Amino acid sequence: MKRREKKHIHKKKIRSLYVFYYTIGQDRELIKKEALAEDIKLLNLLKSVHPWAELYSHSYSKVVATFLNMIGWLEPIIEAARSPNRKTAIIAILDELMDGEYDESFNLLNSYTEDERGVFLAFFVATLKNLDALAAFRKSMDELIQEAAFDNEALFNAVLIDRTAVTHPIIAKKISMAELIEDDVFMTELAKSISRQRARRRRHLDETRMMIELIDDVIGIDSLTYEQVAESLIDDLQIFPDTGKDPVEALKKNVQKRRRSRGK
């Protein structure tokens, strides 16, 4: 590999991650649009969806892996897991997925029964909600819900991201207890999350937070310099906002804040 190509390979990897994140978000918007248009085929599919809050008992990486498996990417996933360079192998899978090689996936989905499509839709939504949670709070839904057992703030944040989280056993138990002791303060805060009136972190940093999480999981944030991360998020993808301050220093503080929040 030429030196110049090697120098910028991290940009290609990060760009592939961003395209994956962006594309799956576009799929969500398409579903919303077709549902509002009362597309009969889609509405029938939505009726078959399985409750997905139970999937938050599993790590988000397992949920995403299962989702990719359900669209016909079992073999690439297995090969990536066995690869001596797992991170590069995962990036290669994303590259193929983003290059439009969907025929096999569509054929597989069309072969599913109505019940199987309902399960697939549950994993699709759970994947989206996990990405939303990472973007908003730097934590996946399974992390927020596990913390909800002893931290009401995490509980309210989980419900803010996905209102179906109230059906998860951990959160349902906390709500039941609050009802028994008539904890009106708890119920008021819960209502704010359900109605989306609860304050949350600044949305203009969502994509930055999301990408930092994906970079760390797939590439390893510590394997890159702050300058390399900045080059991708600021210059290439242009998703880190211009605050008028030193952008590299501002991004560095964002990454350091994330490390502190995760106890790293």
mmCIF file of C-alpha atoms in Angstrom:
data_model
loop_
_atom_site.group_PDB
_atom_site.id
_atom_site.type_symbol
_atom_site.label_atom_id
_atom_site.label_comp_id
_atom_site.label_asym_id
_atom_site.label_seq_id
_atom_site.Cartn_x
_atom_site.Cartn_y
_atom_site.Cartn_z
ATOM 1 C CA MET A 1 0.000 0.000 0.000
ATOM 2 C CA LYS A 2 1.322 3.390 -0.903
ATOM 3 C CA ARG A 3 2.172 5.705 1.965
ATOM 4 C CA ARG A 4 -0.442 8.288 0.928
ATOM 5 C CA GLU A 5 -3.176 5.631 0.714
ATOM 6 C CA LYS A 6 -2.206 4.246 4.124
ATOM 7 C CA LYS A 7 -2.215 7.720 5.623
ATOM 8 C CA HIS A 8 -5.839 8.310 4.640
ATOM 9 C CA ILE A 9 -7.292 4.810 5.086
ATOM 10 C CA HIS A 10 -8.931 5.896 8.357
ATOM 11 C CA LYS A 11 -10.972 8.438 6.368
ATOM 12 C CA LYS A 12 -12.414 5.687 4.172
ATOM 13 C CA LYS A 13 -13.272 3.575 7.207
ATOM 14 C CA ILE A 14 -14.978 6.446 9.011
ATOM 15 C CA ARG A 15 -16.804 7.497 5.844
ATOM 16 C CA SER A 16 -18.162 3.939 5.459
ATOM 17 C CA LEU A 17 -19.482 4.020 9.027
ATOM 18 C CA TYR A 18 -21.182 7.347 8.414
ATOM 19 C CA VAL A 19 -22.820 6.138 5.195
ATOM 20 C CA PHE A 20 -24.183 3.102 7.085
ATOM 21 C CA TYR A 21 -25.598 5.347 9.818
ATOM 22 C CA TYR A 22 -27.066 7.775 7.281
ATOM 23 C CA THR A 23 -28.580 5.051 5.084
ATOM 24 C CA ILE A 24 -30.345 3.252 7.915
ATOM 25 C CA GLY A 25 -31.775 6.624 8.973
ATOM 26 C CA GLN A 26 -33.083 7.142 5.434
ATOM 27 C CA ASP A 27 -34.822 3.758 5.633
ATOM 28 C CA ARG A 28 -36.590 4.924 8.793
ATOM 29 C CA GLU A 29 -37.824 8.094 7.089
ATOM 30 C CA LEU A 30 -39.092 6.052 4.144
ATOM 31 C CA ILE A 31 -41.126 3.847 6.495
ATOM 32 C CA LYS A 32 -42.619 6.927 8.159
ATOM 33 C CA LYS A 33 -43.505 8.462 4.795
ATOM 34 C CA GLU A 34 -45.180 5.309 3.497
ATOM 35 C CA ALA A 35 -47.031 4.778 6.783
ATOM 36 C CA LEU A 36 -48.426 8.314 6.635
ATOM 37 C CA ALA A 37 -49.485 7.635 3.053
ATOM 38 C CA GLU A 38 -51.324 4.573 4.397
ATOM 39 C CA ASP A 39 -49.431 2.137 2.205
ATOM 40 C CA ILE A 40 -51.490 -1.057 2.650
ATOM 41 C CA LYS A 41 -48.540 -3.436 2.286
ATOM 42 C CA LEU A 42 -46.487 -1.527 4.845
ATOM 43 C CA LEU A 43 -49.389 -1.167 7.287
ATOM 44 C CA ASN A 44 -49.938 -4.929 7.173
ATOM 45 C CA LEU A 45 -46.244 -5.408 7.919
ATOM 46 C CA LEU A 46 -46.416 -2.983 10.849
ATOM 47 C CA LYS A 47 -49.324 -4.961 12.299
ATOM 48 C CA SER A 48 -47.108 -8.042 12.418
ATOM 49 C CA VAL A 49 -44.221 -6.353 14.232
ATOM 50 C CA HIS A 50 -43.041 -8.014 17.425
ATOM 51 C CA PRO A 51 -42.575 -5.856 20.549
ATOM 52 C CA TRP A 52 -38.901 -4.897 20.409
ATOM 53 C CA ALA A 53 -38.289 -3.543 23.918
ATOM 54 C CA GLU A 54 -37.324 -7.053 25.015
ATOM 55 C CA LEU A 55 -34.360 -6.830 22.628
ATOM 56 C CA TYR A 56 -32.859 -4.200 24.929
ATOM 57 C CA SER A 57 -31.902 -7.036 27.253
ATOM 58 C CA HIS A 58 -29.152 -7.774 24.719
ATOM 59 C CA SER A 59 -26.136 -5.659 23.805
ATOM 60 C CA TYR A 60 -26.673 -3.313 20.885
ATOM 61 C CA SER A 61 -23.809 -4.959 18.990
ATOM 62 C CA LYS A 62 -25.684 -8.278 19.184
ATOM 63 C CA VAL A 63 -28.901 -6.609 17.991
ATOM 64 C CA VAL A 64 -27.116 -4.988 15.032
ATOM 65 C CA ALA A 65 -25.339 -8.248 14.171
ATOM 66 C CA THR A 66 -28.666 -10.111 14.197
ATOM 67 C CA PHE A 67 -30.233 -7.420 12.017
ATOM 68 C CA LEU A 68 -27.426 -7.786 9.457
ATOM 69 C CA ASN A 69 -27.777 -11.555 9.681
ATOM 70 C CA MET A 70 -31.484 -11.297 8.854
ATOM 71 C CA ILE A 71 -30.744 -9.439 5.624
ATOM 72 C CA GLY A 72 -28.418 -12.185 4.458
ATOM 73 C CA TRP A 73 -25.042 -11.190 5.837
ATOM 74 C CA LEU A 74 -24.402 -14.235 8.030
ATOM 75 C CA GLU A 75 -21.340 -15.489 6.174
ATOM 76 C CA PRO A 76 -19.594 -12.078 5.996
ATOM 77 C CA ILE A 77 -20.241 -11.604 9.722
ATOM 78 C CA ILE A 78 -18.765 -15.014 10.571
ATOM 79 C CA GLU A 79 -15.775 -14.370 8.337
ATOM 80 C CA ALA A 80 -15.242 -10.968 9.936
ATOM 81 C CA ALA A 81 -15.364 -12.484 13.422
ATOM 82 C CA ARG A 82 -12.735 -15.062 12.448
ATOM 83 C CA SER A 83 -10.520 -12.588 10.642
ATOM 84 C CA PRO A 84 -7.190 -11.731 12.300
ATOM 85 C CA ASN A 85 -8.012 -8.102 11.477
ATOM 86 C CA ARG A 86 -11.646 -8.007 12.618
ATOM 87 C CA LYS A 87 -12.031 -4.232 12.331
ATOM 88 C CA THR A 88 -10.890 -4.088 8.713
ATOM 89 C CA ALA A 89 -13.164 -7.021 7.876
ATOM 90 C CA ILE A 90 -16.189 -5.266 9.373
ATOM 91 C CA ILE A 91 -15.434 -2.135 7.360
ATOM 92 C CA ALA A 92 -15.257 -4.292 4.221
ATOM 93 C CA ILE A 93 -18.749 -5.653 4.978
ATOM 94 C CA LEU A 94 -20.110 -2.132 5.352
ATOM 95 C CA ASP A 95 -18.452 -1.105 2.086
ATOM 96 C CA GLU A 96 -20.181 -3.944 0.242
ATOM 97 C CA LEU A 97 -23.503 -3.144 1.889
ATOM 98 C CA MET A 98 -23.247 0.509 0.924
ATOM 99 C CA ASP A 99 -22.230 -0.310 -2.658
ATOM 100 C CA GLY A 100 -25.824 -1.355 -3.303
ATOM 101 C CA GLU A 101 -25.522 -5.133 -3.226
ATOM 102 C CA TYR A 102 -29.075 -5.533 -1.931
ATOM 103 C CA ASP A 103 -30.533 -8.119 -4.374
ATOM 104 C CA GLU A 104 -29.781 -11.087 -2.140
ATOM 105 C CA SER A 105 -31.175 -9.234 0.870
ATOM 106 C CA PHE A 106 -34.438 -8.322 -0.883
ATOM 107 C CA ASN A 107 -34.889 -11.902 -2.084
ATOM 108 C CA LEU A 108 -34.361 -13.166 1.446
ATOM 109 C CA LEU A 109 -36.830 -10.696 2.960
ATOM 110 C CA ASN A 110 -39.427 -11.575 0.337
ATOM 111 C CA SER A 111 -39.103 -15.238 1.316
ATOM 112 C CA TYR A 112 -39.969 -14.501 4.957
ATOM 113 C CA THR A 113 -43.352 -15.369 6.404
ATOM 114 C CA GLU A 114 -45.450 -12.550 7.836
ATOM 115 C CA ASP A 115 -44.330 -13.481 11.354
ATOM 116 C CA GLU A 116 -40.663 -13.534 10.340
ATOM 117 C CA ARG A 117 -41.013 -10.112 8.754
ATOM 118 C CA GLY A 118 -42.466 -8.869 12.034
ATOM 119 C CA VAL A 119 -39.379 -10.134 13.860
ATOM 120 C CA PHE A 120 -37.129 -8.501 11.266
ATOM 121 C CA LEU A 121 -38.923 -5.177 11.696
ATOM 122 C CA ALA A 122 -38.446 -5.424 15.469
ATOM 123 C CA PHE A 123 -34.678 -5.832 15.046
ATOM 124 C CA PHE A 124 -34.617 -2.994 12.511
ATOM 125 C CA VAL A 125 -36.356 -0.582 14.914
ATOM 126 C CA ALA A 126 -34.242 -1.734 17.873
ATOM 127 C CA THR A 127 -31.115 -1.039 15.811
ATOM 128 C CA LEU A 128 -32.348 2.477 15.020
ATOM 129 C CA LYS A 129 -33.244 3.219 18.643
ATOM 130 C CA ASN A 130 -29.849 2.035 19.848
ATOM 131 C CA LEU A 131 -28.192 4.402 17.389
ATOM 132 C CA ASP A 132 -30.476 7.206 18.609
ATOM 133 C CA ALA A 133 -29.495 6.502 22.220
ATOM 134 C CA LEU A 134 -25.794 6.531 21.384
ATOM 135 C CA ALA A 135 -26.217 9.813 19.522
ATOM 136 C CA ALA A 136 -28.114 11.489 22.356
ATOM 137 C CA PHE A 137 -26.499 10.043 25.483
ATOM 138 C CA ARG A 138 -23.381 8.130 24.353
ATOM 139 C CA LYS A 139 -25.013 4.986 25.734
ATOM 140 C CA SER A 140 -26.945 2.215 24.023
ATOM 141 C CA MET A 141 -30.485 1.271 25.039
ATOM 142 C CA ASP A 142 -29.317 -1.836 26.877
ATOM 143 C CA GLU A 143 -26.875 0.284 28.899
ATOM 144 C CA LEU A 144 -29.533 2.874 29.764
ATOM 145 C CA ILE A 145 -32.030 0.211 30.819
ATOM 146 C CA GLN A 146 -29.526 -1.682 32.957
ATOM 147 C CA GLU A 147 -28.692 1.605 34.698
ATOM 148 C CA ALA A 148 -32.427 2.337 35.050
ATOM 149 C CA ALA A 149 -32.624 -0.330 37.751
ATOM 150 C CA PHE A 150 -30.854 2.067 40.130
ATOM 151 C CA ASP A 151 -30.850 5.415 38.302
ATOM 152 C CA ASN A 152 -34.091 7.208 37.410
ATOM 153 C CA GLU A 153 -32.236 9.618 35.124
ATOM 154 C CA ALA A 154 -31.180 6.701 32.922
ATOM 155 C CA LEU A 155 -34.753 5.393 32.990
ATOM 156 C CA PHE A 156 -36.203 8.707 31.822
ATOM 157 C CA ASN A 157 -33.555 8.975 29.096
ATOM 158 C CA ALA A 158 -34.347 5.462 27.836
ATOM 159 C CA VAL A 159 -38.061 6.275 27.619
ATOM 160 C CA LEU A 160 -37.275 9.595 25.931
ATOM 161 C CA ILE A 161 -35.501 7.683 23.155
ATOM 162 C CA ASP A 162 -38.067 4.883 22.902
ATOM 163 C CA ARG A 163 -41.417 5.043 24.654
ATOM 164 C CA THR A 164 -41.908 1.285 24.266
ATOM 165 C CA ALA A 165 -39.101 0.928 26.820
ATOM 166 C CA VAL A 166 -41.793 1.251 29.522
ATOM 167 C CA THR A 167 -42.702 -2.365 28.703
ATOM 168 C CA HIS A 168 -39.204 -3.665 29.468
ATOM 169 C CA PRO A 169 -39.315 -5.646 32.759
ATOM 170 C CA ILE A 170 -36.722 -3.460 34.505
ATOM 171 C CA ILE A 171 -38.560 -0.229 33.738
ATOM 172 C CA ALA A 172 -42.033 -1.741 34.183
ATOM 173 C CA LYS A 173 -41.008 -2.825 37.681
ATOM 174 C CA LYS A 174 -39.841 0.694 38.572
ATOM 175 C CA ILE A 175 -43.113 2.151 37.258
ATOM 176 C CA SER A 176 -45.130 -0.405 39.223
ATOM 177 C CA MET A 177 -43.285 0.513 42.411
ATOM 178 C CA ALA A 178 -43.846 4.220 41.788
ATOM 179 C CA GLU A 179 -47.556 3.550 41.297
ATOM 180 C CA LEU A 180 -47.780 1.574 44.535
ATOM 181 C CA ILE A 181 -46.163 4.299 46.632
ATOM 182 C CA GLU A 182 -47.852 7.083 44.630
ATOM 183 C CA ASP A 183 -44.571 8.708 43.633
ATOM 184 C CA ASP A 184 -45.995 11.681 41.734
ATOM 185 C CA VAL A 185 -42.565 13.249 41.154
ATOM 186 C CA PHE A 186 -41.403 10.106 39.347
ATOM 187 C CA MET A 187 -44.605 9.906 37.314
ATOM 188 C CA THR A 188 -44.363 13.564 36.306
ATOM 189 C CA GLU A 189 -40.827 13.091 34.997
ATOM 190 C CA LEU A 190 -41.877 9.890 33.247
ATOM 191 C CA ALA A 191 -44.739 11.749 31.574
ATOM 192 C CA LYS A 192 -42.268 14.359 30.293
ATOM 193 C CA SER A 193 -40.224 11.608 28.649
ATOM 194 C CA ILE A 194 -43.276 9.967 27.110
ATOM 195 C CA SER A 195 -44.560 13.278 25.733
ATOM 196 C CA ARG A 196 -41.058 14.259 24.560
ATOM 197 C CA GLN A 197 -41.080 17.383 26.737
ATOM 198 C CA ARG A 198 -38.029 16.335 28.704
ATOM 199 C CA ALA A 199 -34.849 18.279 28.014
ATOM 200 C CA ARG A 200 -32.060 16.410 26.257
ATOM 201 C CA ARG A 201 -28.565 17.141 25.014
ATOM 202 C CA ARG A 202 -28.016 19.515 22.120
ATOM 203 C CA ARG A 203 -29.133 17.833 18.903
ATOM 204 C CA HIS A 204 -26.517 19.517 16.726
ATOM 205 C CA LEU A 205 -23.909 17.237 18.323
ATOM 206 C CA ASP A 206 -25.901 14.020 17.759
ATOM 207 C CA GLU A 207 -24.028 12.947 14.642
ATOM 208 C CA THR A 208 -20.681 13.698 16.271
ATOM 209 C CA ARG A 209 -21.531 11.632 19.369
ATOM 210 C CA MET A 210 -22.855 8.799 17.194
ATOM 211 C CA MET A 211 -19.773 8.698 14.996
ATOM 212 C CA ILE A 212 -17.397 8.734 17.967
ATOM 213 C CA GLU A 213 -19.204 5.676 19.365
ATOM 214 C CA LEU A 214 -19.101 3.837 16.024
ATOM 215 C CA ILE A 215 -15.450 4.733 15.498
ATOM 216 C CA ASP A 216 -14.553 3.394 18.935
ATOM 217 C CA ASP A 217 -16.520 0.160 18.494
ATOM 218 C CA VAL A 218 -15.352 -0.677 14.981
ATOM 219 C CA ILE A 219 -11.974 1.039 14.572
ATOM 220 C CA GLY A 220 -10.913 1.990 18.097
ATOM 221 C CA ILE A 221 -10.825 5.673 18.988
ATOM 222 C CA ASP A 222 -7.445 5.232 20.707
ATOM 223 C CA SER A 223 -5.901 3.926 17.478
ATOM 224 C CA LEU A 224 -6.393 7.357 15.886
ATOM 225 C CA THR A 225 -4.968 10.750 16.729
ATOM 226 C CA TYR A 226 -7.290 13.656 17.510
ATOM 227 C CA GLU A 227 -6.119 15.213 14.255
ATOM 228 C CA GLN A 228 -7.229 12.133 12.285
ATOM 229 C CA VAL A 229 -10.657 12.107 13.932
ATOM 230 C CA ALA A 230 -10.988 15.838 13.313
ATOM 231 C CA GLU A 231 -9.935 15.438 9.677
ATOM 232 C CA SER A 232 -12.809 12.993 9.145
ATOM 233 C CA LEU A 233 -15.568 14.590 11.221
ATOM 234 C CA ILE A 234 -14.746 18.239 10.488
ATOM 235 C CA ASP A 235 -13.115 18.369 7.041
ATOM 236 C CA ASP A 236 -14.440 15.259 5.298
ATOM 237 C CA LEU A 237 -17.942 14.631 6.702
ATOM 238 C CA GLN A 238 -18.439 18.204 7.984
ATOM 239 C CA ILE A 239 -20.682 17.104 10.865
ATOM 240 C CA PHE A 240 -18.825 18.738 13.759
ATOM 241 C CA PRO A 241 -20.234 22.266 14.172
ATOM 242 C CA ASP A 242 -18.051 25.325 13.687
ATOM 243 C CA THR A 243 -18.102 27.194 16.999
ATOM 244 C CA GLY A 244 -15.476 29.725 16.017
ATOM 245 C CA LYS A 245 -12.976 28.065 18.355
ATOM 246 C CA ASP A 246 -10.101 25.715 17.552
ATOM 247 C CA PRO A 247 -12.096 22.786 16.041
ATOM 248 C CA VAL A 248 -9.514 20.114 16.851
ATOM 249 C CA GLU A 249 -9.337 21.257 20.476
ATOM 250 C CA ALA A 250 -13.148 21.378 20.699
ATOM 251 C CA LEU A 251 -13.436 17.856 19.302
ATOM 252 C CA LYS A 252 -10.702 16.676 21.674
ATOM 253 C CA LYS A 253 -12.728 17.963 24.635
ATOM 254 C CA ASN A 254 -15.806 16.164 23.288
ATOM 255 C CA VAL A 255 -13.931 12.842 23.118
ATOM 256 C CA GLN A 256 -12.438 13.379 26.588
ATOM 257 C CA LYS A 257 -15.905 14.129 27.993
ATOM 258 C CA ARG A 258 -17.154 10.898 26.500
ATOM 259 C CA ARG A 259 -14.289 8.978 28.143
ATOM 260 C CA ARG A 260 -15.083 10.489 31.541
ATOM 261 C CA SER A 261 -18.779 9.621 31.191
ATOM 262 C CA ARG A 262 -17.812 6.014 30.499
ATOM 263 C CA GLY A 263 -15.184 5.875 33.214
ATOM 264 C CA LYS A 264 -12.327 5.442 30.752
#
